[in-house]
Amino acid sequence: MFCYQCQETLNNKGCTKAGVCGKKADVASAQDLLVYTTKLLCDVLNNLRGENYTIDKKYNHMVTYNMFITITNANFDLDMILDQVVKTIEAKDELLAKLNDKSKLRKLSLYSDKDRAKLMALAEIVGVLVTKDEDQRSLKELATYGIKGMSAYMKHANTLNYDDESIDIFIQETLARFIDVEIPIDELYETVLKTGEYGVKAMALLDKANTETYGNPEITKVNIGVSDKPGILISGHDLKDIEMLLEQTEGSGVDVYTHSEMLPAHYYPKFKKYKHFIGNYGNSWWMQKEEFEKFNGPVLFTTNCIVPPKTDYIDRIYTTGAAGFPGCKHIVADENGHKDFTEIIEHAKKCKAPVQIEEGELVGGFAHNQVLALKDKVVDAVKSGAIKRFVVMGGCDGRQKGRSYYTEFAEKLPKDTVILTAGCAKYRYNKLNLGDIAGIPRVLDAGQCNDSYSLAMIALALKDAFGLDDINDLPIVYNIAWYEQKAVIVLLALLSLGVKNIHLGPTLPAFLSDNVVNILVEKFGIAPNSSVDEDLAKFFA
Ligand code: SF4
Ligand code: SF3
């Protein structure tokens, strides 16, 4: 195996024997195979479009679902991944039969044999290292990981019946092109930039899907304590799943709590009516081993980040959608997208109530609509000098010790700064008592990592409010934490919106070659972070 797609890759070089994340070598190979067979499917889809064939949405959704499965900490289930490889081959073969001119295909039917052992043997020749040139590989993977993140966001939008085929076409054309091993650097660089542009479109689509379906997030106080009833903990990013879970648990005597990236579900008006939607339990994803034991009830993973569960509670872990873990029950949607959570609810009824690990409240819900409603107040605070600077600190959290940097950074920020955040990175500082400025909290949480779109919208609106020509003239600095591939698409999206001088940490991605880093430094002023004091001095010089 070779995998270097996330921030905790071994020695910041690559995982070769097993993943630091807990991914086994065979799972990593099966994921490479799934990415490759998806590229073959994309090649057929593109050629069919060229023959004016109307593509059924289910194939677009299959492409994004497949890429989503391979995201860090989403799916560790070898059988489930290989099943998906076989389904993809079948879909590709079915569509291939409809294609008149097969001469333009990059590869024909490389995997028509669906024997699993033979398929796994082929995995070695389709992995990341097939592209030998380090810079080509770097740009190719940068775009591929951006597409993985984008696919996750598309999948959430698709589940709510929102589609934008232009984004699917970009994804499919790019993946099909990446079947080729050698691709000129200039073309790859253009593809990386385009990935960012489509990333913005995908996040805008998901924002529209979420807000039109569930209402605009509002300022909300979220309880972090517990009730005395048994509960179900729901983790990940899929709002449709939490909607169905809340509906099905209502009146059952079982309460519902959010975990990690599901916290922002509390900010949506549509979910506020549920009395049994108690609050948020625990912290960032990487603390789940300690916290799930204390939760006592079942946990439903709708997406990443799963930490391989301890035997003490593995029987309480359920997965759905792109998430999977061997030995955990996977809940599948029916043909109408409905998921039956009865088994989890019945399981919860036999469990004890959660142990209280914290008490108090968190405040969030500062997505674009809510912040823009406060625009005059914010603009006045900036004009009066009460707010000197905004610091965008969104992105991912991770278990690396050095990430205490972000807590220290938040604590040491001058008191006239406001943190804008989204994603699980917030758990490094959202429980600190940082106070407020003229009634505006010093940590404004827009929501999940995909809601980084909101942060960009807020920046663009402030640019207009201050009559500036360039988004980089705003009093905003960017100190972003990354871990997995959704943060990659967030970063590429910000670059495509013209944001410069982003500090990226806690380490620069291992998949960026020295030359690619140099390009990003030169064109966008990207910089790695250093010590808290040095970075504060740089930002506030
Ligand atoms: Fe290693 Fe990250 Fe890949 Fe897991 S996802 S195998 S930790 S690089
Ligand atoms: Fe977190 Fe996994 Fe990336 Fe959605 S839950 S931000 S790391």
XYZ file of C-alpha atoms and ligand atoms in Angstrom:
556
model
C 0.000 0.000 0.000
C 0.970 3.601 -0.325
C -1.213 6.376 1.028
C -0.292 9.952 1.846
C -3.653 11.626 1.495
C -4.055 12.899 5.058
C -2.144 15.035 7.519
C -1.183 12.203 9.844
C 0.521 10.103 7.189
C 3.559 8.311 8.635
C 6.506 10.677 9.209
C 4.751 13.112 6.866
C 5.905 10.901 3.977
C 3.424 8.070 3.453
C 1.811 5.042 5.082
C 3.225 1.860 3.525
C 2.416 -1.035 5.843
C -0.787 0.122 7.517
C -2.410 3.502 7.997
C -1.764 5.600 11.088
C -5.562 6.053 10.846
C -6.026 2.305 11.338
C -6.617 1.499 7.657
C -5.198 -1.925 6.803
C -3.074 -2.501 3.692
C -5.764 -4.539 1.912
C -8.355 -1.804 2.539
C -5.963 0.820 1.177
C -5.426 -1.291 -1.967
C -9.157 -1.843 -2.385
C -9.672 1.931 -2.142
C -7.040 2.487 -4.857
C -8.892 -0.043 -6.944
C -12.198 1.715 -6.342
C -10.707 5.036 -7.434
C -9.310 3.370 -10.554
C -12.495 1.559 -11.572
C -14.349 4.834 -10.984
C -11.965 6.504 -13.458
C -12.827 3.798 -16.014
C -16.536 4.388 -15.420
C -15.958 8.143 -15.877
C -14.197 7.504 -19.179
C -17.232 5.617 -20.485
C -19.624 8.277 -19.145
C -17.690 11.073 -20.890
C -17.679 9.180 -24.183
C -21.401 8.511 -23.915
C -22.017 12.229 -23.344
C -20.016 12.844 -26.503
C -22.585 10.675 -28.310
C -25.414 12.789 -26.807
C -26.513 9.987 -24.559
C -28.419 11.276 -21.495
C -26.691 10.048 -18.369
C -28.927 8.773 -15.596
C -28.186 10.658 -12.350
C -27.517 7.384 -10.582
C -24.182 7.078 -12.409
C -23.112 10.594 -11.361
C -24.031 9.682 -7.807
C -22.087 6.453 -8.047
C -18.938 8.366 -8.998
C -19.209 10.774 -6.056
C -20.199 8.007 -3.631
C -17.172 5.940 -4.666
C -14.767 8.836 -4.168
C -16.417 9.650 -0.833
C -15.856 6.071 0.387
C -12.100 6.544 -0.029
C -11.901 9.652 2.173
C -9.803 9.312 5.324
C -11.645 7.672 8.224
C -14.871 7.065 6.287
C -14.740 3.393 5.403
C -12.567 0.571 6.727
C -14.726 -2.305 5.448
C -12.888 -4.371 2.817
C -15.971 -6.354 1.750
C -18.077 -3.234 1.343
C -15.386 -1.520 -0.724
C -14.839 -4.565 -2.950
C -18.596 -4.896 -3.442
C -18.574 -1.315 -4.652
C -15.649 -2.071 -7.004
C -17.668 -4.908 -8.545
C -20.813 -2.733 -8.821
C -18.732 -0.067 -10.549
C -17.312 -2.575 -13.033
C -20.827 -3.812 -13.745
C -22.088 -0.278 -14.289
C -19.160 0.471 -16.568
C -19.725 -2.722 -18.606
C -23.453 -2.053 -18.858
C -22.792 1.449 -20.202
C -19.976 0.300 -22.447
C -22.486 -1.850 -24.321
C -24.379 1.348 -25.240
C -21.332 3.175 -26.573
C -21.031 3.155 -30.375
C -17.470 4.432 -30.804
C -15.107 2.772 -28.357
C -11.950 4.011 -30.057
C -11.661 7.133 -27.856
C -11.658 5.266 -24.556
C -8.430 5.571 -22.616
C -8.657 2.005 -21.380
C -11.105 -0.669 -22.317
C -12.304 -3.367 -20.015
C -9.280 -3.845 -17.777
C -11.358 -5.249 -14.957
C -13.961 -7.396 -16.586
C -12.894 -10.221 -14.292
C -14.678 -9.706 -10.988
C -12.875 -12.353 -8.969
C -11.858 -10.566 -5.753
C -8.425 -12.134 -5.365
C -7.520 -11.261 -8.952
C -8.862 -7.758 -8.489
C -6.781 -7.233 -5.356
C -3.681 -8.421 -7.211
C -4.298 -5.685 -9.777
C -4.549 -2.997 -7.098
C -0.765 -2.663 -6.982
C -0.575 -1.365 -10.522
C -3.162 1.372 -10.136
C -2.055 3.139 -6.941
C -0.665 6.615 -6.447
C 2.950 5.630 -7.157
C 2.177 4.608 -10.745
C 2.891 8.222 -11.676
C 6.652 8.327 -11.274
C 7.287 12.025 -11.764
C 7.040 13.547 -8.297
C 5.596 16.894 -9.403
C 3.026 15.361 -11.730
C 2.013 12.942 -8.976
C 1.759 15.816 -6.503
C -0.548 17.932 -8.676
C -2.579 14.896 -9.730
C -3.162 13.879 -6.130
C -3.844 17.463 -5.032
C -6.679 17.591 -7.592
C -7.809 14.036 -6.796
C -8.044 14.741 -3.055
C -9.902 17.967 -3.830
C -12.315 15.882 -5.921
C -12.743 13.436 -3.041
C -13.743 16.317 -0.755
C -15.969 17.807 -3.439
C -17.607 14.406 -3.989
C -18.495 14.203 -0.305
C -20.212 17.589 -0.486
C -21.969 16.663 -3.742
C -23.252 13.455 -2.186
C -24.845 15.382 0.694
C -26.476 17.772 -1.781
C -27.645 14.899 -4.011
C -29.284 13.202 -1.020
C -31.452 16.300 -0.643
C -32.289 16.110 -4.376
C -29.960 18.917 -5.414
C -27.820 18.252 -8.470
C -25.574 20.262 -10.734
C -24.440 18.145 -13.634
C -21.739 20.631 -14.632
C -19.889 19.677 -11.432
C -20.331 15.959 -12.141
C -19.009 16.477 -15.655
C -15.911 18.268 -14.326
C -15.293 15.458 -11.822
C -15.748 12.775 -14.459
C -13.625 14.448 -17.129
C -10.827 14.999 -14.638
C -10.905 11.473 -13.261
C -10.973 9.967 -16.755
C -8.011 12.140 -17.772
C -6.145 10.868 -14.702
C -6.177 7.332 -16.130
C -3.208 8.615 -18.121
C -0.014 8.231 -16.152
C 1.923 11.104 -17.703
C 0.192 14.480 -17.914
C 1.974 17.799 -18.585
C 2.577 19.922 -15.471
C 0.849 22.998 -16.945
C -2.312 21.048 -17.634
C -2.262 19.560 -14.142
C -1.796 22.982 -12.597
C -4.812 24.284 -14.547
C -6.804 21.274 -13.351
C -5.917 22.048 -9.733
C -7.183 25.636 -10.152
C -10.347 24.422 -11.838
C -10.898 21.945 -9.005
C -11.020 24.930 -6.651
C -13.546 26.713 -8.881
C -15.791 23.661 -8.959
C -15.246 23.255 -5.224
C -16.878 26.662 -4.719
C -19.797 25.559 -6.928
C -20.190 22.301 -4.999
C -20.154 24.074 -1.637
C -22.643 26.648 -2.927
C -24.903 23.808 -4.081
C -24.709 22.103 -0.695
C -25.334 25.402 1.090
C -28.446 25.917 -1.051
C -29.582 22.337 -0.441
C -29.117 22.605 3.328
C -30.622 26.057 3.791
C -33.583 25.531 1.446
C -34.363 22.215 3.119
C -33.678 23.020 6.770
C -33.707 26.848 6.923
C -30.833 29.266 7.483
C -28.678 28.488 10.530
C -29.425 30.843 13.429
C -27.537 31.826 16.559
C -28.101 28.867 18.854
C -27.058 27.796 22.320
C -26.286 24.079 22.332
C -26.421 22.120 25.569
C -23.331 19.966 26.224
C -24.822 18.143 29.212
C -27.114 15.075 29.158
C -30.665 13.976 30.036
C -31.588 10.941 32.129
C -32.924 8.970 29.147
C -30.985 6.605 26.870
C -29.632 8.280 23.785
C -28.343 7.805 20.264
C -25.226 9.697 19.252
C -25.036 10.722 15.607
C -21.719 11.665 14.024
C -20.512 12.771 10.593
C -21.882 15.351 8.202
C -25.141 14.031 6.695
C -28.130 16.205 7.619
C -30.668 13.962 5.864
C -29.634 11.140 8.174
C -30.163 13.229 11.292
C -33.530 14.378 9.944
C -34.668 10.769 9.538
C -33.260 9.789 12.928
C -35.041 12.677 14.692
C -38.332 11.805 13.013
C -38.078 8.137 13.905
C -36.989 8.660 17.523
C -39.684 11.201 18.341
C -41.894 9.831 21.120
C -39.774 6.687 21.459
C -38.261 7.625 24.833
C -34.816 7.761 23.220
C -32.949 11.069 23.020
C -30.628 12.203 20.220
C -27.229 13.874 20.620
C -24.820 15.171 18.013
C -21.136 14.311 17.928
C -18.221 16.214 16.355
C -19.137 17.564 12.879
C -22.854 16.951 13.467
C -22.942 19.709 16.123
C -24.072 22.375 13.583
C -27.317 20.424 12.969
C -28.556 22.253 16.089
C -28.286 25.579 14.259
C -30.948 24.697 11.627
C -34.525 25.871 12.356
C -36.092 22.632 11.074
C -34.443 20.548 13.803
C -35.219 22.885 16.686
C -38.771 21.586 17.089
C -37.578 18.218 18.416
C -37.679 18.233 22.225
C -35.650 15.018 22.389
C -32.785 16.598 20.408
C -30.828 17.195 23.598
C -27.442 18.600 22.671
C -23.889 17.773 21.662
C -21.896 15.053 23.397
C -18.123 15.066 23.513
C -15.518 16.723 21.413
C -13.613 16.287 18.234
C -13.600 12.953 16.356
C -10.279 11.693 17.693
C -11.519 11.603 21.302
C -14.228 9.050 20.546
C -12.517 6.082 22.235
C -12.854 7.681 25.673
C -16.153 9.398 25.026
C -18.131 6.603 23.339
C -17.520 4.280 26.237
C -19.186 6.833 28.528
C -22.045 7.555 26.144
C -23.508 4.085 26.828
C -25.877 4.123 23.834
C -25.544 3.386 20.110
C -23.527 5.637 17.832
C -24.437 6.198 14.180
C -21.682 7.255 11.782
C -23.084 8.967 8.720
C -19.621 9.839 7.317
C -16.052 10.318 8.548
C -14.282 10.401 11.001
C -14.385 6.876 12.443
C -11.629 5.822 14.836
C -11.392 1.992 14.800
C -13.708 1.165 17.726
C -12.629 -0.607 20.905
C -14.141 -4.038 21.544
C -15.904 -2.584 24.613
C -18.336 -0.659 22.448
C -17.966 -1.923 18.853
C -21.377 -3.632 19.111
C -22.916 -0.168 19.627
C -21.450 1.303 16.426
C -23.642 1.585 13.320
C -22.702 3.050 9.952
C -24.631 4.341 6.959
C -23.945 5.983 3.584
C -20.277 6.057 2.604
C -19.164 5.126 6.130
C -18.327 1.550 7.031
C -16.433 -0.545 9.531
C -16.125 -4.345 9.561
C -18.301 -5.928 12.224
C -20.563 -2.881 12.531
C -24.111 -2.973 11.226
C -24.514 -0.861 8.077
C -27.925 0.727 7.486
C -28.818 0.947 3.796
C -31.380 3.313 2.245
C -34.305 1.869 0.285
C -34.933 2.896 -3.329
C -36.639 6.107 -2.103
C -33.703 7.103 0.063
C -35.516 6.167 3.291
C -33.464 4.587 6.066
C -35.038 2.481 8.773
C -33.290 3.135 12.087
C -35.588 0.853 14.157
C -32.746 -1.481 15.096
C -30.665 1.370 16.525
C -33.646 2.791 18.402
C -34.505 -0.609 19.922
C -30.837 -1.037 20.818
C -30.791 2.360 22.546
C -33.834 1.462 24.654
C -31.779 -1.311 26.292
C -28.902 1.035 27.139
C -28.224 3.260 30.122
C -28.399 7.041 29.808
C -25.117 8.738 28.873
C -22.639 9.657 31.597
C -22.361 13.426 31.815
C -18.825 14.459 30.847
C -19.359 18.207 30.505
C -21.948 20.801 31.327
C -22.867 24.177 29.934
C -23.511 25.471 26.456
C -21.817 26.206 23.171
C -22.904 29.056 20.920
C -22.912 28.707 17.136
C -24.945 29.279 14.014
C -22.969 32.118 12.450
C -23.361 31.053 8.838
C -23.533 33.732 6.120
C -27.217 34.608 6.471
C -26.966 35.141 10.230
C -23.717 37.124 10.076
C -25.039 39.279 7.253
C -28.082 40.035 9.392
C -25.562 41.448 11.908
C -23.541 43.168 9.191
C -24.155 46.740 10.361
C -23.102 45.849 13.895
C -19.973 44.115 12.597
C -19.065 46.971 10.237
C -19.566 49.519 13.059
C -17.343 47.474 15.374
C -14.606 47.421 12.730
C -14.973 51.129 11.948
C -14.853 52.075 15.626
C -11.736 49.936 16.076
C -13.457 47.596 18.576
C -12.713 44.725 16.157
C -9.244 45.069 14.661
C -9.003 41.794 12.865
C -10.830 38.575 11.937
C -8.916 35.315 12.016
C -10.256 32.427 9.938
C -9.303 29.288 11.830
C -11.538 26.715 10.163
C -10.726 23.224 8.948
C -10.068 19.896 10.598
C -8.908 18.762 13.981
C -6.610 15.787 14.510
C -4.985 13.802 17.278
C -1.438 15.059 16.775
C -0.073 16.617 19.991
C 1.209 19.679 18.148
C -2.382 20.707 17.426
C -2.474 22.271 20.891
C -0.921 25.097 18.814
C -4.454 26.115 17.797
C -5.688 26.331 21.393
C -2.697 28.411 22.388
C -3.039 30.570 19.282
C -6.710 31.287 20.071
C -5.877 32.087 23.693
C -3.046 34.446 22.809
C -4.890 36.349 20.085
C -5.332 40.050 20.892
C -8.706 40.672 22.560
C -9.847 42.843 19.661
C -9.849 39.906 17.222
C -12.731 37.651 16.242
C -12.256 34.024 15.157
C -14.327 32.822 12.194
C -14.505 29.045 12.145
C -16.108 26.021 10.497
C -15.268 22.317 10.650
C -14.079 20.232 13.565
C -10.980 22.427 14.022
C -13.186 24.532 16.333
C -13.024 21.968 19.132
C -9.502 23.210 19.884
C -10.903 26.531 21.166
C -14.718 26.586 21.163
C -14.939 25.831 24.875
C -12.471 28.530 25.928
C -13.974 31.577 27.527
C -12.860 34.126 24.938
C -15.674 36.596 25.633
C -17.298 38.950 23.153
C -16.817 42.343 21.528
C -19.827 44.635 21.783
C -22.096 41.592 21.982
C -20.371 39.777 19.096
C -18.854 36.491 20.380
C -15.114 36.188 19.726
C -15.620 32.734 18.175
C -18.159 32.722 15.350
C -18.899 29.142 14.320
C -20.434 28.916 10.837
C -20.919 25.137 10.965
C -19.347 22.079 9.342
C -16.230 22.113 7.167
C -18.424 22.598 4.065
C -19.751 25.770 5.691
C -16.338 27.310 5.050
C -18.316 28.489 2.031
C -20.140 30.755 4.495
C -16.848 32.204 5.696
C -15.954 33.084 2.100
C -19.408 34.645 1.574
C -18.969 36.704 4.743
C -15.552 37.903 3.533
C -16.971 38.877 0.128
C -19.868 40.756 1.764
C -17.460 42.647 4.057
C -15.306 43.517 1.050
C -18.375 45.160 -0.523
C -19.438 46.805 2.741
C -16.009 48.450 3.058
C -15.899 49.310 -0.660
C -12.696 47.333 -1.256
C -11.549 45.932 -4.604
C -9.551 43.051 -3.251
C -10.649 40.469 -0.682
C -7.058 40.481 0.610
C -7.381 44.124 1.724
C -9.840 43.105 4.436
C -8.616 42.874 8.021
C -8.816 39.059 7.797
C -5.986 36.565 8.244
C -6.215 32.836 7.536
C -4.699 30.197 9.805
C -6.247 26.965 8.601
C -5.863 23.478 10.013
C -6.158 20.520 7.689
C -6.433 16.786 8.181
C -8.376 15.061 5.420
C -9.514 15.674 1.856
C -12.487 17.916 2.602
C -10.000 20.460 3.892
C -8.167 20.107 0.569
C -11.237 21.219 -1.387
C -11.867 24.019 1.124
C -8.304 25.245 0.584
C -8.537 25.036 -3.220
C -11.903 26.821 -3.104
C -10.448 29.689 -1.045
C -7.539 30.001 -3.488
C -9.954 30.150 -6.402
C -11.807 33.003 -4.661
C -8.545 34.927 -4.640
C -7.642 34.522 -0.966
C -3.894 34.884 -0.464
C -1.358 34.295 2.332
C -3.142 31.372 3.968
C -1.174 29.751 6.774
C -1.652 25.999 6.626
C -0.862 23.568 9.404
C -0.019 21.749 11.497
C 2.212 20.444 8.666
C 2.179 21.002 4.936
C 0.677 18.039 3.038
C 3.136 15.220 2.322
C 1.683 14.960 -1.189
C 2.956 18.423 -2.101
C 6.376 18.093 -3.751
C 8.973 20.812 -3.139
C 8.318 22.309 -6.563
C 4.551 22.349 -6.044
C 5.017 24.003 -2.637
C 7.165 26.625 -4.344
C 4.425 27.306 -6.897
C 1.818 27.673 -4.124
C 4.103 29.989 -2.156
C 4.871 32.113 -5.180
C 1.335 32.373 -6.593
C -0.745 32.348 -3.405
C 1.616 33.157 -0.545
C 0.748 29.879 1.223
C 2.921 29.386 4.282
C 3.348 26.654 6.870
C 2.711 27.712 10.421
C 5.565 27.867 12.896
C 5.358 28.646 16.621
C 2.367 30.496 18.053
C 4.461 33.528 19.004
C 6.181 33.735 15.636
C 2.899 33.410 13.766
C 1.167 35.994 15.940
C 4.050 38.368 15.332
C 3.763 37.763 11.569
C -0.018 38.158 11.454
C -0.115 41.253 13.612
C 3.009 42.987 12.384
Fe -2.075 7.043 6.247
Fe -3.833 9.061 6.241
Fe -3.803 7.294 4.265
Fe -4.679 6.621 6.716
S -5.602 8.087 5.260
S -3.366 5.406 5.390
S -3.228 7.786 7.986
S -2.204 8.737 4.794
Fe -13.344 16.824 10.851
Fe -12.930 14.303 10.231
Fe -12.055 17.176 8.606
Fe -15.614 18.086 8.345
S -14.698 15.100 11.116
S -13.716 18.427 9.243
S -11.463 15.847 10.164
